Coordinates of C-alpha atoms in Angstrom, one line a residue:
X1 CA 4.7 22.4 -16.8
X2 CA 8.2 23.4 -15.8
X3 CA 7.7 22.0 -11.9
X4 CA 6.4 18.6 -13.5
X5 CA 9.6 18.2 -15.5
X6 CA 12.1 19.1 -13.1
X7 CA 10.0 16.6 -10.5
X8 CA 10.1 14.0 -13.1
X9 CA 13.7 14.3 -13.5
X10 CA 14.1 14.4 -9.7
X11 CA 12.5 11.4 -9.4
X12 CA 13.7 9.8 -12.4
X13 CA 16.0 7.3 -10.6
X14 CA 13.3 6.2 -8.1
X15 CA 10.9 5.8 -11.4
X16 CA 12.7 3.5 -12.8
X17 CA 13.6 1.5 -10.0
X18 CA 9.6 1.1 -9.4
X19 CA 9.2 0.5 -13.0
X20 CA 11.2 -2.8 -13.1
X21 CA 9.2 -3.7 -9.9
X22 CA 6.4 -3.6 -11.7
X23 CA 7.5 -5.1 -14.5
X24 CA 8.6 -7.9 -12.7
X25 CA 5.6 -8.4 -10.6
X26 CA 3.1 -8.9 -13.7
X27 CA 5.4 -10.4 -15.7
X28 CA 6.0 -13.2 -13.0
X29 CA 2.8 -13.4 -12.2
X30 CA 1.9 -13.7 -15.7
X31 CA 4.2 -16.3 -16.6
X32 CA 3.0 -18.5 -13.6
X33 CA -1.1 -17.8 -14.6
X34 CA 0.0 -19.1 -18.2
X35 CA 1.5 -22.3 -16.8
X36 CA -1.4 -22.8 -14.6
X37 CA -3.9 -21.7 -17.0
X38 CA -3.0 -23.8 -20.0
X39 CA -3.0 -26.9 -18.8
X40 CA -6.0 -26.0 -17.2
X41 CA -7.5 -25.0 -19.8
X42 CA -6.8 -27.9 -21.9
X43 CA -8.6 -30.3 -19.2
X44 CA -11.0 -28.7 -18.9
X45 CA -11.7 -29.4 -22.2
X46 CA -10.9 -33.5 -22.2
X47 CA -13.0 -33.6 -18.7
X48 CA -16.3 -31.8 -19.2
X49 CA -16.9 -32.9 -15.8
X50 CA -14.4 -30.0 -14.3
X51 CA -15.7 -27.1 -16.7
X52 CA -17.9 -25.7 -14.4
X53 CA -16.3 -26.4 -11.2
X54 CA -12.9 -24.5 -12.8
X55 CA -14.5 -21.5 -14.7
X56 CA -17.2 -20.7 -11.6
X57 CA -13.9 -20.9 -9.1
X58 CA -12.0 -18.8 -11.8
X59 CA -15.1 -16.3 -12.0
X60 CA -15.5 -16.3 -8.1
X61 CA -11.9 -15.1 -7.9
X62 CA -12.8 -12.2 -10.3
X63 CA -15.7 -10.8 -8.0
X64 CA -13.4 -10.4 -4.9
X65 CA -11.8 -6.5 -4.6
X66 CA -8.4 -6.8 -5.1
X67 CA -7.7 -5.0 -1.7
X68 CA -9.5 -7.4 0.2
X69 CA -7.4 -10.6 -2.0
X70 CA -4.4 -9.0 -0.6
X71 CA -5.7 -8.6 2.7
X72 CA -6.9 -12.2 2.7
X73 CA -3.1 -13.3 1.7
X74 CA -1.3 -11.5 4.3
X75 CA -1.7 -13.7 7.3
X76 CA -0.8 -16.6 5.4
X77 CA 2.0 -15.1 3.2
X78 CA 2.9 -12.0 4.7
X79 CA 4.0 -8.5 3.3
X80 CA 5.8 -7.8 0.3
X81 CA 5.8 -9.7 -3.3
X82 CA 4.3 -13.5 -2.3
X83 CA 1.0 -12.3 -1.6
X84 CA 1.1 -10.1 -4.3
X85 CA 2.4 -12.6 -6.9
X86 CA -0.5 -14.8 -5.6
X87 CA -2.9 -12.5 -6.0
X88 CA -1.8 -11.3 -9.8
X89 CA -1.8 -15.0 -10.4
X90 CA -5.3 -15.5 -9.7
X91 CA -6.7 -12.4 -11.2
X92 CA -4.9 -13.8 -14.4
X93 CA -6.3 -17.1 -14.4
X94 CA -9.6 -16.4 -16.4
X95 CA -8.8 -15.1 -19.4
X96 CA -6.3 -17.8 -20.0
X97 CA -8.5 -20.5 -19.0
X98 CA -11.4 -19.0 -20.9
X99 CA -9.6 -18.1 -24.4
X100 CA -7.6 -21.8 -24.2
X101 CA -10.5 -23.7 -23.7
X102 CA -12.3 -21.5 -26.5
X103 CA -9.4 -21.7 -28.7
X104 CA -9.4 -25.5 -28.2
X105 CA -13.2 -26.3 -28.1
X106 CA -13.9 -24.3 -32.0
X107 CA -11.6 -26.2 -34.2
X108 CA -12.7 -27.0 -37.6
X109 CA -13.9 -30.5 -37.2
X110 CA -11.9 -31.6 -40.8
X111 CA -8.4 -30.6 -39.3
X112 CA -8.8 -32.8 -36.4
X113 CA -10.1 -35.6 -38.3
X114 CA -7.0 -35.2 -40.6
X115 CA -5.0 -35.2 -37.6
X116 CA -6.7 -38.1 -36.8
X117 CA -6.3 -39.9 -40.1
X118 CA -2.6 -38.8 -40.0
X119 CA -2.3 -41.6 -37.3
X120 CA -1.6 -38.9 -34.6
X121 CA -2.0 -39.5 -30.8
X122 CA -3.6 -37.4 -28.6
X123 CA -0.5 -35.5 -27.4
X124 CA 0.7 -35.0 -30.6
X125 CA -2.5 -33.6 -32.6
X126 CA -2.7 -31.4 -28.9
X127 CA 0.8 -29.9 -29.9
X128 CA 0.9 -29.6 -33.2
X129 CA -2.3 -28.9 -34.5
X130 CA -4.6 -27.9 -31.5
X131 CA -2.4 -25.2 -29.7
X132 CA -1.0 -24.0 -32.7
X133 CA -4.3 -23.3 -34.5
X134 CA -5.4 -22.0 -30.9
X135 CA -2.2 -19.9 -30.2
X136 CA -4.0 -16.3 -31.7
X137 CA -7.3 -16.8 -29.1
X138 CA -4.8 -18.2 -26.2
X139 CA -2.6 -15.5 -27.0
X140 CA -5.6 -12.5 -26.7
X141 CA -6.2 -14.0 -23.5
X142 CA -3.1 -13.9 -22.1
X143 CA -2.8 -9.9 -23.4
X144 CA -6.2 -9.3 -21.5
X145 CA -4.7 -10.9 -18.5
X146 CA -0.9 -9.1 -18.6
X147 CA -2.7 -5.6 -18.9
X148 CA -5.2 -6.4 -15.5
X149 CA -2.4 -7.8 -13.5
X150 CA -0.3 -4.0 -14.7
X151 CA -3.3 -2.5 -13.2
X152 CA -4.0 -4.4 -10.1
X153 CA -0.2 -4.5 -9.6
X154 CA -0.1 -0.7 -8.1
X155 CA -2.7 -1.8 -5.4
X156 CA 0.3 -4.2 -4.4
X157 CA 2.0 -1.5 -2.6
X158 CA -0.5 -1.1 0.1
X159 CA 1.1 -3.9 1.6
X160 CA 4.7 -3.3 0.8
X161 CA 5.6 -5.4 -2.6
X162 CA 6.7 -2.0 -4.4
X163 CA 6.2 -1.1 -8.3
X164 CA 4.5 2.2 -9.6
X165 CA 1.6 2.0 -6.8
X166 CA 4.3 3.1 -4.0
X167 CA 3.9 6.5 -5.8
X168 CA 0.2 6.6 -5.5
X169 CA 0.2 5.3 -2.1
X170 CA 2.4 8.1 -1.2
X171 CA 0.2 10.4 -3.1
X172 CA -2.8 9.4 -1.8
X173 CA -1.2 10.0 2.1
X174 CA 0.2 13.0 1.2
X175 CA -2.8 14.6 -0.7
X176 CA -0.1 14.8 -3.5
X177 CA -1.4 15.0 -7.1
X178 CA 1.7 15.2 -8.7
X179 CA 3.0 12.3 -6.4
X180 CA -0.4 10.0 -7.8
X181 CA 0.4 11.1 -11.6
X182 CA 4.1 10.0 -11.4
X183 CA 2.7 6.2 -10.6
X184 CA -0.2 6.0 -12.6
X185 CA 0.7 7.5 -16.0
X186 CA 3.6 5.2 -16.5
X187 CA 1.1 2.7 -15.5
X188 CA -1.0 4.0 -18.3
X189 CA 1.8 3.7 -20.4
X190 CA 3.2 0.2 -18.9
X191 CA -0.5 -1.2 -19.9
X192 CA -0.7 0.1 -23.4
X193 CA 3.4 -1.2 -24.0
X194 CA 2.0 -4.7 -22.9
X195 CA -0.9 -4.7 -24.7
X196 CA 0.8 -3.2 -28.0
X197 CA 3.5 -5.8 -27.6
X198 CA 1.2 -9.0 -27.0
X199 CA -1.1 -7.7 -30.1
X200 CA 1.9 -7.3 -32.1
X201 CA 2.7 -10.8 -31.3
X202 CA -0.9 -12.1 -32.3
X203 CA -0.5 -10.5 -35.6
X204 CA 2.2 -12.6 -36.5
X205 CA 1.5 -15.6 -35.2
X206 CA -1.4 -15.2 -37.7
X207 CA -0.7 -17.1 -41.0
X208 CA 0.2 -15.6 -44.4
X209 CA 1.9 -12.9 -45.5
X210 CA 2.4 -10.4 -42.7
X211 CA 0.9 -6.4 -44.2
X212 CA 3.1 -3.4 -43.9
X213 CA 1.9 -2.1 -41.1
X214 CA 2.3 -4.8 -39.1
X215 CA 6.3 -4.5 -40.0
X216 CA 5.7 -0.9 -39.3
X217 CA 4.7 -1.5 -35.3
X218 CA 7.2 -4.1 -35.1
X219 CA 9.9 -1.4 -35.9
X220 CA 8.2 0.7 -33.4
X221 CA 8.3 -2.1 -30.7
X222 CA 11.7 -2.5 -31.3
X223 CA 12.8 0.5 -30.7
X224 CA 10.7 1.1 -27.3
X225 CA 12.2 -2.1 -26.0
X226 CA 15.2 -0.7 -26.5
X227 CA 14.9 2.4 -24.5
X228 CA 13.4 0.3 -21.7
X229 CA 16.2 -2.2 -21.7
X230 CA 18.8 1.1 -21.8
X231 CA 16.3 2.3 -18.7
X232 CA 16.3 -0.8 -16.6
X233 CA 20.4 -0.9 -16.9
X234 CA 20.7 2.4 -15.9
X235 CA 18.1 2.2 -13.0
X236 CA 20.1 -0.7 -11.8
X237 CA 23.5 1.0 -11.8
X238 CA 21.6 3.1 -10.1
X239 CA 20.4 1.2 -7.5
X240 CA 24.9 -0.5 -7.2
X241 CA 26.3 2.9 -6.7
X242 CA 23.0 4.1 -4.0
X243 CA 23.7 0.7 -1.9
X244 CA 24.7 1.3 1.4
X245 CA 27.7 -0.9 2.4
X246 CA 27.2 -2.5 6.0
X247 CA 27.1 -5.4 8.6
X248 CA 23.4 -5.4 8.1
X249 CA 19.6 -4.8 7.4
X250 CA 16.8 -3.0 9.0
X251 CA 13.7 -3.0 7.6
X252 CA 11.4 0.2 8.9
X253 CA 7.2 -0.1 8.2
X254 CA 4.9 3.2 8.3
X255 CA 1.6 3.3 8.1
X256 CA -0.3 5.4 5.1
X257 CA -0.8 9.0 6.5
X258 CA 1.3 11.9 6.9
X259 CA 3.1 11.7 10.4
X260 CA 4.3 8.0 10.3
X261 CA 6.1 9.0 7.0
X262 CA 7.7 11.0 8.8
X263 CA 8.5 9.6 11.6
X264 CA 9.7 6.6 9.6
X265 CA 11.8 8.9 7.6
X266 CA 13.6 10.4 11.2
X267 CA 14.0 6.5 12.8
X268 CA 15.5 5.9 8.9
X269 CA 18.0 9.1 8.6
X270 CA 18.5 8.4 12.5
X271 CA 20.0 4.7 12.4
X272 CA 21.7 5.8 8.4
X273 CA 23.8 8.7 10.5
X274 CA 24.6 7.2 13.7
X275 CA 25.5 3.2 12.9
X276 CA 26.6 1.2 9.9
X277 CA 23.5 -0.8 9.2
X278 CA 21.6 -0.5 5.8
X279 CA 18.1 0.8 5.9
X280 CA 15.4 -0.7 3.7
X281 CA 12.1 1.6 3.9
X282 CA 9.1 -0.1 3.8
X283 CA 6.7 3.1 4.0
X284 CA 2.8 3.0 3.2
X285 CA 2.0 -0.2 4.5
X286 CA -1.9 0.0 5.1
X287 CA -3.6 0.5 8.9
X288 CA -2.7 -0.9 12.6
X289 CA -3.4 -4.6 11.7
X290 CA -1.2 -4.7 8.6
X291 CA 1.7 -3.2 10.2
X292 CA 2.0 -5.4 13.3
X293 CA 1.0 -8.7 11.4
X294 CA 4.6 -7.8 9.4
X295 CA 6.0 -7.0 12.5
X296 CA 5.3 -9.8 14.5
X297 CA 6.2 -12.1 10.9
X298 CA 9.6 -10.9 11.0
X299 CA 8.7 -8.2 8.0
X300 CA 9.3 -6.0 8.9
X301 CA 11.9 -5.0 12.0
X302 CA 10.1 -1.7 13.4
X303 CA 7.7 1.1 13.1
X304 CA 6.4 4.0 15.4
X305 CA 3.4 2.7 16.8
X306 CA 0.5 4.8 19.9
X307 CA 0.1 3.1 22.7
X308 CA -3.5 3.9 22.7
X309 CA -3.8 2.2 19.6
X310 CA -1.9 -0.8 20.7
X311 CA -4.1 -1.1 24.2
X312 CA -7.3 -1.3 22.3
X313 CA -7.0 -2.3 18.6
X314 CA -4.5 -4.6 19.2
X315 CA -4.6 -5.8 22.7
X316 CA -7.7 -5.5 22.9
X317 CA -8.1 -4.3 26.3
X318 CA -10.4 -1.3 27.6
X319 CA -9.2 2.2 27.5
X320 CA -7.5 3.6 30.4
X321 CA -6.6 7.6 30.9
X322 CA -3.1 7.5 32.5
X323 CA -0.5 7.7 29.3
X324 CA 2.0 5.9 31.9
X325 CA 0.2 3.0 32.9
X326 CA -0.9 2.8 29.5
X327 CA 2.5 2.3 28.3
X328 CA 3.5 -0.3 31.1
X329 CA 0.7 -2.3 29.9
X330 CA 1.8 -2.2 26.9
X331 CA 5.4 -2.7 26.7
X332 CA 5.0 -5.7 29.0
X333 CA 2.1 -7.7 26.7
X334 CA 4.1 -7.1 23.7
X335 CA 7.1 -8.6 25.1
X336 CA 4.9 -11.4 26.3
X337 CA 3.1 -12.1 23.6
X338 CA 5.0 -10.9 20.2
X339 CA 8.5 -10.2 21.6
X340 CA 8.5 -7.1 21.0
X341 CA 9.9 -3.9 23.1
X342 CA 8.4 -0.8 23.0
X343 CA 10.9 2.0 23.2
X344 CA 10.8 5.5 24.7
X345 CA 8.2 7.5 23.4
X346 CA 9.1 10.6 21.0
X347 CA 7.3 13.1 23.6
X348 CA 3.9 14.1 21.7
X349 CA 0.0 13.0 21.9
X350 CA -1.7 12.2 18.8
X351 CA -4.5 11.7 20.3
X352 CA -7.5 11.0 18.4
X353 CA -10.3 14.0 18.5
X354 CA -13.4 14.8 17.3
X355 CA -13.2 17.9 15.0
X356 CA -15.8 20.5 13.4
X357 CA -15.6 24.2 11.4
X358 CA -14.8 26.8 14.1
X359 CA -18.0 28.9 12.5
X360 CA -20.2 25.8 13.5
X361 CA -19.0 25.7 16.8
X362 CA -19.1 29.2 17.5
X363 CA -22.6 29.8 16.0
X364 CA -24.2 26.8 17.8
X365 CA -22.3 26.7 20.8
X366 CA -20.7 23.9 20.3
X367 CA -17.4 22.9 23.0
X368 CA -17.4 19.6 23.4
X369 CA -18.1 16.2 22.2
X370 CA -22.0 15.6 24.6
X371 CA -22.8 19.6 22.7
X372 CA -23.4 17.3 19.2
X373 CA -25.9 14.6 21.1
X374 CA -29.0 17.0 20.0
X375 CA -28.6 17.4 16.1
X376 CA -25.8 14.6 15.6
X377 CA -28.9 12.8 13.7
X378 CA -28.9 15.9 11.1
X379 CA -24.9 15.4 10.9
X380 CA -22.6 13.7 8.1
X381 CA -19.5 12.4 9.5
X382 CA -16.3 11.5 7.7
X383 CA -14.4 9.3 9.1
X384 CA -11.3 7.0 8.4
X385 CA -12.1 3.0 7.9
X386 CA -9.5 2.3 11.0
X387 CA -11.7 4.5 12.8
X388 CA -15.3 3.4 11.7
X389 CA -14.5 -0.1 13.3
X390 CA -11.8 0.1 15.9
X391 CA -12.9 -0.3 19.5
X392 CA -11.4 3.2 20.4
X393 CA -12.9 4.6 17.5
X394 CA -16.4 5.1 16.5
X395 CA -18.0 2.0 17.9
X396 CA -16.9 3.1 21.3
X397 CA -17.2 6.8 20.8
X398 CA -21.2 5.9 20.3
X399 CA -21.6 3.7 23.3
X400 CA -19.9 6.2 25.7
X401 CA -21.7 9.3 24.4
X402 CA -25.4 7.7 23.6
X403 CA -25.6 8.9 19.9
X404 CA -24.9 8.3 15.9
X405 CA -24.3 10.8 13.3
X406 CA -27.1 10.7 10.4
X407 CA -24.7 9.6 8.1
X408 CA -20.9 8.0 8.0
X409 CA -18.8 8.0 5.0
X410 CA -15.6 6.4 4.8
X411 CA -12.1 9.0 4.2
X412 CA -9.1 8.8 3.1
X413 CA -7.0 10.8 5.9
X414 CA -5.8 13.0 3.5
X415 CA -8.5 14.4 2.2
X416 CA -11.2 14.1 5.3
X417 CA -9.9 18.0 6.4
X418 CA -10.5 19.4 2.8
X419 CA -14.0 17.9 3.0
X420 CA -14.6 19.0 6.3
X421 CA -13.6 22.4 5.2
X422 CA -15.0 22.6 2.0
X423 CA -18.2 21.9 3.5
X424 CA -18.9 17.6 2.4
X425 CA -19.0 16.9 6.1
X426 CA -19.6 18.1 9.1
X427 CA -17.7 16.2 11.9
X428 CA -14.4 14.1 11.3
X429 CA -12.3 12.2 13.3
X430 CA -9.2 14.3 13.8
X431 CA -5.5 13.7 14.7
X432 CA -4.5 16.1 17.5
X433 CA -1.1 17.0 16.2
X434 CA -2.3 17.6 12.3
X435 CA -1.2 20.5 11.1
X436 CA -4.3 20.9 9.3
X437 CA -6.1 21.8 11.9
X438 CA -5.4 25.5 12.0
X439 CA -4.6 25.6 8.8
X440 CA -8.2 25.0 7.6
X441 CA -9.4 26.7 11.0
X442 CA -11.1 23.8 12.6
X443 CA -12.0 23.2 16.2
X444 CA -11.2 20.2 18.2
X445 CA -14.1 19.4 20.8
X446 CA -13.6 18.7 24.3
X447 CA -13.5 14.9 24.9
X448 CA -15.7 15.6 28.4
X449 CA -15.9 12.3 29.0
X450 CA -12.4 11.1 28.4
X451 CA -13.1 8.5 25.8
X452 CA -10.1 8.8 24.3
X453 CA -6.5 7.2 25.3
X454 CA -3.3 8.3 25.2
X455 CA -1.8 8.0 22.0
X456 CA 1.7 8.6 22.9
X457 CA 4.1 7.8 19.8
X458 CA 7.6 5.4 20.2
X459 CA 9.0 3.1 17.9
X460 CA 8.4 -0.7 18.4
X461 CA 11.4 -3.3 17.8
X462 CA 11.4 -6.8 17.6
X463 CA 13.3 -7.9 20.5
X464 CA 15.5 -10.3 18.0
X465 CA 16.5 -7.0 16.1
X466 CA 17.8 -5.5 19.9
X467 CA 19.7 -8.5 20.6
X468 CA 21.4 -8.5 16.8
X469 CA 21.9 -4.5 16.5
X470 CA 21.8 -3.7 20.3
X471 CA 23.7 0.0 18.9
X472 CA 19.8 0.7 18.0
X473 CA 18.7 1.5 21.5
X474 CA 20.8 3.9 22.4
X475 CA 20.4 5.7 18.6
X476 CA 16.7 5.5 18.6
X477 CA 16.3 6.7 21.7
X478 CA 18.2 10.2 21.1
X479 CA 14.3 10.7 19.6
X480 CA 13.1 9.8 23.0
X481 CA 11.2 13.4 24.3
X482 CA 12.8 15.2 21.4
X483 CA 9.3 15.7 19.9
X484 CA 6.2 17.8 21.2
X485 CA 2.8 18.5 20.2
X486 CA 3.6 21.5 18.6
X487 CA 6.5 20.3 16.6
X488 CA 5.2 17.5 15.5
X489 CA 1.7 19.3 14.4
X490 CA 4.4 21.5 12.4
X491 CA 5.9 18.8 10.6
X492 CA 2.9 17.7 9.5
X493 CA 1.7 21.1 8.6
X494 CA 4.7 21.5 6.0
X495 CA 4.0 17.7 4.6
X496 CA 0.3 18.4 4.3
X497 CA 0.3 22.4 3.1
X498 CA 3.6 23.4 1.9
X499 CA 4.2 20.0 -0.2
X500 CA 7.3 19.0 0.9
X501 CA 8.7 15.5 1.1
X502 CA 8.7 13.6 4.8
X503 CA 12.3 12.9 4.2
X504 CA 13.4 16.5 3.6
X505 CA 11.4 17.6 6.5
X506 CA 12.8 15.0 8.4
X507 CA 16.2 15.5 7.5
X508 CA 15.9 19.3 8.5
X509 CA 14.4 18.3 11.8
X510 CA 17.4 16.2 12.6
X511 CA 19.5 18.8 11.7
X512 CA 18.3 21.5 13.9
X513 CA 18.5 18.7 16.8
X514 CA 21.9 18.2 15.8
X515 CA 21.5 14.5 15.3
X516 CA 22.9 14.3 12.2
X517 CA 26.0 12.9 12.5
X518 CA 28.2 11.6 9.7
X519 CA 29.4 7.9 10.6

């Protein structure tokens, strides 16, 4: 219990600072699904004609996963909060459309006739007899639509808008419990304030005397919104005194497993030591496509990117064997068709590999990938979603080799070597330089018929970025070589087993280079 306090305090700074993010996301989002939804709602209720049309769209909305909303939004808004805000919006529209046109449509018949009688017009009996008799069912619909758009708010970090899901993210790559619990109690908590707050306010826009209790919870709100307010000062003073004074911005993406964290943390301590240029991390960013559609966008400015991954899920052309004119194909398409250079690579492989138990392999004989061909029906693969689709991933892998596994789930990278080990699977796709791999005494198979491509690891920079900041170059490329197999399967290996943050490990990597240099 000790550890979880002093990591709570650690990270109470950063906690903060992703609280108001959250905050802010679902309470714009909120605010613009009220505007939308009330009016809305009301028309719906003049024009029976648009009912259906507007609750089925608002319904549809509802059905979709809230992954694949975001996904939907990027090309069109990019990363970060639009899409995000977009998406909360949407999610929020039903209730409020719902409860408004249910608060409207179940008026006592008299008071509108009295309204009526009163000599009032349409406008004015809607404001001040409709929506104020309404206000308590509007009002429970706008508290069920705050508390979903807290929750679907953390999924908003898979594509770089921030709030409490940055921790989980992180987690989730990490295979980090205490990482996941530091995002989604307070979003627990975040959920219950809101809907303790919006309830409280229900209660007294009831009419008549307000009981006791009521006075009692009010009290209590009061003083929690207090200690928020005290918290979201302090977070931003926070934030002043951390802010790095320079000429300008760069903006580094990762993707979501274990060695892109950290070599997003080395390009980030790397450019923070050596120039004067402010570094804003945008870490976790989902798969391939994510990261280069907010690269290409303008985004984000770079990330470390495999050229195997950029020839074939990306470019879209056919694997080739030779790392070097695998990267000459690559660095010239990208500055052709998304003007962007591809640096020098950081000196390591991460190749992708097909990986089993040792004890399999040795008591069936198994060496390389054509050994699996005879009992790969009887086998349960686990397997990343990147890899289940991409051309150089398990599509290809079964055209070149003539055979399926029985059955393929869907892993999270994290956790695809515990299952493996633990028994869950049997095959996975691998990462060559995981440190996981001896840890958990697995066996990579033979790739005997060279299916794979070189993976070989450099940052990629919008050429823009180069021309503004051309000090980058020569900065990121004291990485260039720097990094094997073997070290970078070691920095992974204290991520993955030994729980330590990317940044310290990257930070102590940099060190023992001698690369970092105070500006």
């Amino acid at each position: 219990m000790g550890d979880w306090v002093d990591f709570v305090i650690q990270r109470l700074p950063e906690l903060q600072q992703k609280l108001i993010e959250h905050l802010i996301l679902t309470g714009i989002s909120t605010v613009f699904a009220v505007a939308i939804g009330l009016p809305v709602g009301v028309l719906i209720l003049r024009w029976s004609f648009l009912r259906t049309i507007v609750l089925s769209f608002a319904n549809a909305v509802q059905t979709i996963p809230s992954l694949a909303m975001l996904a939907f939004l990027l090309p069109f808004f990019g990363i970060g909060v639009k899409p995000a805000l977009v998406a909360l919006t949407l999610y929020a529209l039903l209730p409020i459309v719902r409860n408004t046109y249910a608060g409207l449509s179940n008026l006592p018949p008299p008071v509108l006739e009295a309204a009526d009688g009163l000599g009032f017009t349409r406008l004015q009996r809607l404001l001040y007899v409709e929506i104020p008799l309404a206000t308590p069912v509007i009002l429970a619909g706008i508290r069920t639509a705050a508390v979903i758009s807290v929750g679907i708010a953390t999924l908003s970090a898979f594509i770089g808008a921030g709030g409490l899901g940055d921790f989980i993210n992180r987690g989730l790559a990490l295979n980090n419990s205490r990482l996941v619990l530091l995002g989604a109690i307070p979003a627990a908590l975040l959920a219950l304030f809101v809907d303790f707050a919006l309830g409280l306010a229900e209660d007294w826009l009831r009419p008549g005397r307000k009981p006791k209790a009521v006075r009692v919870r009010t009290l209590i709100f009061a003083g929690l919104t207090v200690v928020v307010l005290i918290g979201a000062l302090w977070a931003n003073q926070v934030a002043r005194q951390a802010k790095v004074g320079g000429v300008g911005v760069v903006r580094i993406g990762t993707k979501n497993f274990t060695e892109q964290l950290i070599l997003g943390e080395l390009l980030a301590q790397l450019i923070e030591a050596h120039t004067t240029l402010q570094v804003e991390r945008k870490f976790n960013l989902g798969g391939t496509v994510i990261c280069h559609q907010a690269l290409v966008r303008g985004d984000i400015d770079l990330y470390p990117e495999y050229t195997g991954t950029a020839l074939t899920a990306i470019l879209k052309l056919p694997t080739l064997g030779e790392p070097d004119e695998v990267l000459a194909i690559v660095r010239r398409e990208y500055r052709l068709r998304f003007q962007c250079e591809w640096l020098v690579p950081f000196g390591f492989n991460n190749t992708y590999a097909i990986a089993v138990r040792r004890k399999d392999a040795e008591k069936f004989g198994w060496q390389k990938i054509s050994d699996l061909k005879p009992v790969a029906s009887k086998l349960k693969a686990g397997f990343t979603s990147e890899f289940r689709e991409r051309p150089d991933g398990y599509p290809g892998l079964q055209r070149v080799y003539g055979f399926g596994f029985g059955q393929v789930v869907d892993m999270d990278p994290a956790l695809m070597y515990q299952a493996l080990a633990g028994g869950n699977v049997d095959v996975i796709c691998a990462f060559a330089t995981d440190g996981r791999i001896p840890a958990y005494d697995l066996l990579i198979l033979e790739d005997d018929r060279k299916f794979f491509p070189p993976y070989h690891a450099a940052p990629v920079i919008r050429m823009e970025v180069l021309q503004n900041f051309p000090e980058l170059r020569q900065v990121l490329n004291l990485l260039a070589g720097a990094i094997s197999d073997e070290t970078m399967q070691r920095l992974n290996y204290e991520v993955d087993e030994n729980k330590r943050s990317p940044k310290e490990v990257a930070r102590e990597f940099l060190a023992e280079k001698g690369l970092l240099i105070a500006r």
